[in-house]
Short mmCIF file of C-alpha atoms in Angstrom, two decimals:
data_model
loop_
_atom_site.label_atom_id
_atom_site.label_comp_id
_atom_site.label_asym_id
_atom_site.label_seq_id
_atom_site.Cartn_x
_atom_site.Cartn_y
_atom_site.Cartn_z
CA UNK A 1 7.22 7.10 2.81
CA UNK A 2 9.69 8.96 0.67
CA UNK A 3 6.77 10.33 -1.35
CA UNK A 4 5.35 11.91 1.78
CA UNK A 5 8.73 13.02 3.10
CA UNK A 6 9.24 15.04 -0.09
CA UNK A 7 6.37 17.24 1.04
CA UNK A 8 5.38 18.01 -2.54
CA UNK A 9 4.25 16.34 -5.72
CA UNK A 10 1.13 14.59 -6.92
CA UNK A 11 0.76 12.11 -4.02
CA UNK A 12 1.13 14.79 -1.35
CA UNK A 13 -1.33 17.08 -3.17
CA UNK A 14 -3.87 14.27 -3.54
CA UNK A 15 -3.60 13.20 0.10
CA UNK A 16 -3.93 16.78 1.33
CA UNK A 17 -6.96 17.43 -0.91
CA UNK A 18 -8.52 14.30 0.57
CA UNK A 19 -8.04 15.86 4.00
CA UNK A 20 -5.65 13.14 5.17
CA UNK A 21 -2.93 13.75 7.71
CA UNK A 22 0.43 12.99 6.07
CA UNK A 23 1.95 11.55 9.26
CA UNK A 24 -1.00 9.18 9.70
CA UNK A 25 -0.66 8.06 6.08
CA UNK A 26 3.10 7.58 6.53
CA UNK A 27 2.52 5.34 9.56
CA UNK A 28 -0.11 3.31 7.69
CA UNK A 29 2.21 2.85 4.70
CA UNK A 30 4.98 1.76 7.06
CA UNK A 31 2.59 -0.77 8.59
CA UNK A 32 1.58 -2.08 5.12
CA UNK A 33 5.01 -2.43 3.51
CA UNK A 34 7.36 -2.45 6.49
CA UNK A 35 10.63 -0.63 6.82
CA UNK A 36 14.11 -1.46 5.69
CA UNK A 37 17.36 -1.27 7.60
CA UNK A 38 18.32 2.07 9.12
CA UNK A 39 21.74 1.94 7.51
CA UNK A 40 22.57 3.43 4.13
CA UNK A 41 23.34 0.79 1.51
CA UNK A 42 25.41 1.13 -1.62
CA UNK A 43 24.65 -0.78 -4.80
CA UNK A 44 21.57 -2.93 -5.12
CA UNK A 45 19.04 -2.30 -2.39
CA UNK A 46 16.96 -5.40 -1.59
CA UNK A 47 13.19 -4.93 -1.68
CA UNK A 48 10.80 -6.70 0.64
CA UNK A 49 8.19 -8.90 -1.09
CA UNK A 50 5.52 -6.34 -0.17
CA UNK A 51 7.48 -3.50 -1.74
CA UNK A 52 7.99 -5.59 -4.88
CA UNK A 53 4.22 -6.15 -5.04
CA UNK A 54 3.53 -2.41 -4.69
CA UNK A 55 5.99 -1.68 -7.50
CA UNK A 56 4.32 -4.30 -9.72
CA UNK A 57 0.93 -2.74 -9.01
CA UNK A 58 2.38 0.71 -9.72
CA UNK A 59 3.59 -0.47 -13.10
CA UNK A 60 0.12 -1.89 -13.87
CA UNK A 61 -1.48 1.41 -12.90
CA UNK A 62 0.88 3.29 -15.22
CA UNK A 63 0.12 0.90 -18.09
CA UNK A 64 -3.62 1.19 -17.48
CA UNK A 65 -3.28 4.95 -17.85
CA UNK A 66 -1.20 4.49 -21.03
CA UNK A 67 1.80 6.16 -19.41
CA UNK A 68 5.32 5.20 -20.48
CA UNK A 69 6.81 5.85 -17.04
CA UNK A 70 6.10 5.00 -13.42
CA UNK A 71 5.83 8.19 -11.41
CA UNK A 72 5.00 9.00 -7.84
CA UNK A 73 1.31 9.13 -8.71
CA UNK A 74 1.45 5.52 -9.91
CA UNK A 75 3.26 4.46 -6.73
CA UNK A 76 0.48 6.06 -4.68
CA UNK A 77 -2.09 4.14 -6.75
CA UNK A 78 -0.07 0.94 -6.24
CA UNK A 79 -0.04 1.48 -2.47
CA UNK A 80 -3.80 2.05 -2.47
CA UNK A 81 -4.37 -1.09 -4.57
CA UNK A 82 -2.21 -3.12 -2.17
CA UNK A 83 -4.13 -1.78 0.83
CA UNK A 84 -7.48 -2.60 -0.83
CA UNK A 85 -6.30 -6.14 -1.64
CA UNK A 86 -5.13 -6.65 1.96
CA UNK A 87 -8.46 -5.47 3.36
CA UNK A 88 -10.39 -7.61 0.87
CA UNK A 89 -8.35 -10.69 1.84
CA UNK A 90 -8.92 -10.05 5.54
CA UNK A 91 -12.67 -9.61 4.97
CA UNK A 92 -12.90 -12.85 2.96
CA UNK A 93 -10.93 -14.69 5.64
CA UNK A 94 -13.23 -13.43 8.39
CA UNK A 95 -16.33 -14.46 6.45
CA UNK A 96 -14.89 -17.87 5.60
CA UNK A 97 -14.10 -18.71 9.21
CA UNK A 98 -17.06 -17.04 10.85
CA UNK A 99 -19.07 -19.70 12.67
CA UNK A 100 -22.71 -19.89 11.68
CA UNK A 101 -25.32 -19.51 14.44
CA UNK A 102 -26.15 -23.24 14.35
CA UNK A 103 -22.54 -24.19 15.05
CA UNK A 104 -22.42 -21.80 17.98
CA UNK A 105 -25.59 -23.25 19.50
CA UNK A 106 -24.27 -26.83 19.14
CA UNK A 107 -21.06 -26.02 21.03
#
């Protein structure tokens, strides 16, 4: 969400070129990774498991591009990868548990 709140940079440019509304994207990201406490923390800030996963995916994206840093563009790619994986898992779950027509007729 911080990437969007900046209002500039690679992620914001990409999202705007895609014709996406930044507020809608912010709400979707919040839904995917959750939010932390509203208070300001000093020292180590704990990450949720979902945020840790996004950061891991961001690092993989940076490595795949042969970059020696993780920038905002990699974090955007990590968020997109996490969203794709979530959708894929939900789709597989629906197909696994979908009753076949024969089962429905026998009920």
